[in-house]
Amino acid sequence: EQKRYEFRKRICKKTVDRILIYSTSPVMKVMGEAEIEDILVDTPEIIWERTKEKAGLIRDSLIDITQAEIAVAYKLKNITEYEMPKELKDYGISRAPQSFQYVK
């Protein structure tokens, strides 16, 4: 089953319609991309109840990720996995961002 949500501690300040999917160390490459179908904002507990079937992680991980009163879940659609993963520099990014970064 494919992960259908990306979780964050806060919502993007700019309007975004797609995200890049980055794999951290040791891979350190952009593995694919997805369109954003919906953005859910609520308490971590409510977000978990609404997303748990397709969260791609366990409940304790969501609580750890958020550690705040509010959690954000980006619902993904049209997920594309790249045949050849891409480097961050292909997007003009020199190092992995801590939470998110805007690219054109």
CSV table of C-alpha atoms in Angstrom, one decimal:
chain,number,residue,atom,x,y,z
A,1,GLU,CA,0.0,0.0,0.0
A,2,GLN,CA,1.4,3.4,-1.0
A,3,LYS,CA,1.7,6.2,1.4
A,4,ARG,CA,-0.9,8.9,0.7
A,5,TYR,CA,-0.1,11.6,3.2
A,6,GLU,CA,2.9,13.8,4.0
A,7,PHE,CA,3.0,15.2,7.5
A,8,ARG,CA,4.4,18.5,8.8
A,9,LYS,CA,4.4,20.7,11.9
A,10,ARG,CA,3.1,23.7,10.0
A,11,ILE,CA,1.4,24.6,6.7
A,12,CYS,CA,3.3,26.1,3.8
A,13,LYS,CA,3.2,29.8,3.7
A,14,LYS,CA,2.9,29.8,-0.1
A,15,THR,CA,0.3,27.9,-2.1
A,16,VAL,CA,1.8,24.7,-3.5
A,17,ASP,CA,0.2,22.1,-5.8
A,18,ARG,CA,2.9,19.4,-5.8
A,19,ILE,CA,5.7,18.1,-3.7
A,20,LEU,CA,9.0,16.4,-4.4
A,21,ILE,CA,9.7,13.2,-2.4
A,22,TYR,CA,13.2,13.2,-1.0
A,23,SER,CA,14.9,10.2,0.6
A,24,THR,CA,17.3,11.1,3.4
A,25,SER,CA,20.6,9.5,4.2
A,26,PRO,CA,22.1,7.3,2.9
A,27,VAL,CA,20.2,7.7,-0.4
A,28,MET,CA,20.0,11.5,-0.4
A,29,LYS,CA,18.1,11.9,-3.6
A,30,VAL,CA,14.7,13.1,-4.9
A,31,MET,CA,12.8,9.8,-5.5
A,32,GLY,CA,9.6,11.2,-7.1
A,33,GLU,CA,6.9,13.7,-6.9
A,34,ALA,CA,3.2,14.0,-6.1
A,35,GLU,CA,0.3,16.4,-6.5
A,36,ILE,CA,-1.4,17.7,-3.4
A,37,GLU,CA,-5.1,16.7,-3.4
A,38,ASP,CA,-6.0,18.3,0.0
A,39,ILE,CA,-4.5,19.8,3.1
A,40,LEU,CA,-5.8,18.7,6.5
A,41,VAL,CA,-5.0,20.8,9.6
A,42,ASP,CA,-6.1,19.8,13.1
A,43,THR,CA,-4.8,18.3,16.3
A,44,PRO,CA,-2.4,15.3,15.9
A,45,GLU,CA,-5.0,13.0,17.3
A,46,ILE,CA,-7.7,14.0,14.8
A,47,ILE,CA,-5.2,14.0,11.9
A,48,TRP,CA,-4.2,10.5,12.9
A,49,GLU,CA,-7.8,9.3,13.0
A,50,ARG,CA,-8.5,10.8,9.5
A,51,THR,CA,-5.3,9.5,7.9
A,52,LYS,CA,-4.2,6.3,9.7
A,53,GLU,CA,-5.3,3.9,6.9
A,54,LYS,CA,-2.9,5.5,4.4
A,55,ALA,CA,-0.4,7.3,6.6
A,56,GLY,CA,2.6,5.1,5.9
A,57,LEU,CA,3.8,5.4,9.5
A,58,ILE,CA,2.8,4.4,13.0
A,59,ARG,CA,0.7,6.7,15.3
A,60,ASP,CA,3.6,7.4,17.7
A,61,SER,CA,5.7,8.7,14.7
A,62,LEU,CA,2.9,11.2,13.8
A,63,ILE,CA,2.8,12.5,17.4
A,64,ASP,CA,6.6,12.7,17.4
A,65,ILE,CA,6.6,14.6,14.1
A,66,THR,CA,4.1,17.2,15.3
A,67,GLN,CA,5.0,17.8,18.9
A,68,ALA,CA,2.6,20.7,18.7
A,69,GLU,CA,-1.1,21.5,19.1
A,70,ILE,CA,-1.6,21.5,15.3
A,71,ALA,CA,-0.6,18.9,12.7
A,72,VAL,CA,-0.7,19.2,8.9
A,73,ALA,CA,-1.3,16.4,6.5
A,74,TYR,CA,-0.9,16.9,2.8
A,75,LYS,CA,-3.1,14.3,1.0
A,76,LEU,CA,-1.2,13.1,-2.1
A,77,LYS,CA,-2.4,12.0,-5.5
A,78,ASN,CA,-0.8,11.1,-8.8
A,79,ILE,CA,2.3,9.9,-7.1
A,80,THR,CA,5.2,9.4,-9.6
A,81,GLU,CA,8.4,7.5,-8.6
A,82,TYR,CA,11.3,8.5,-10.8
A,83,GLU,CA,13.1,5.7,-12.7
A,84,MET,CA,16.3,7.6,-12.1
A,85,PRO,CA,16.3,9.5,-8.8
A,86,LYS,CA,17.4,13.1,-9.1
A,87,GLU,CA,20.0,15.2,-7.2
A,88,LEU,CA,18.9,18.2,-5.1
A,89,LYS,CA,21.3,20.3,-7.2
A,90,ASP,CA,19.0,19.5,-10.2
A,91,TYR,CA,16.5,21.8,-8.5
A,92,GLY,CA,19.0,24.5,-7.4
A,93,ILE,CA,19.2,23.2,-3.9
A,94,SER,CA,22.6,22.8,-2.2
A,95,ARG,CA,21.5,20.8,0.9
A,96,ALA,CA,18.4,19.1,2.3
A,97,PRO,CA,16.0,21.5,3.9
A,98,GLN,CA,15.0,20.9,7.6
A,99,SER,CA,11.2,20.7,6.8
A,100,PHE,CA,10.4,22.0,3.4
A,101,GLN,CA,11.7,24.3,0.6
A,102,TYR,CA,10.0,26.0,-2.3
A,103,VAL,CA,11.3,25.2,-5.8
A,104,LYS,CA,10.0,26.3,-9.2
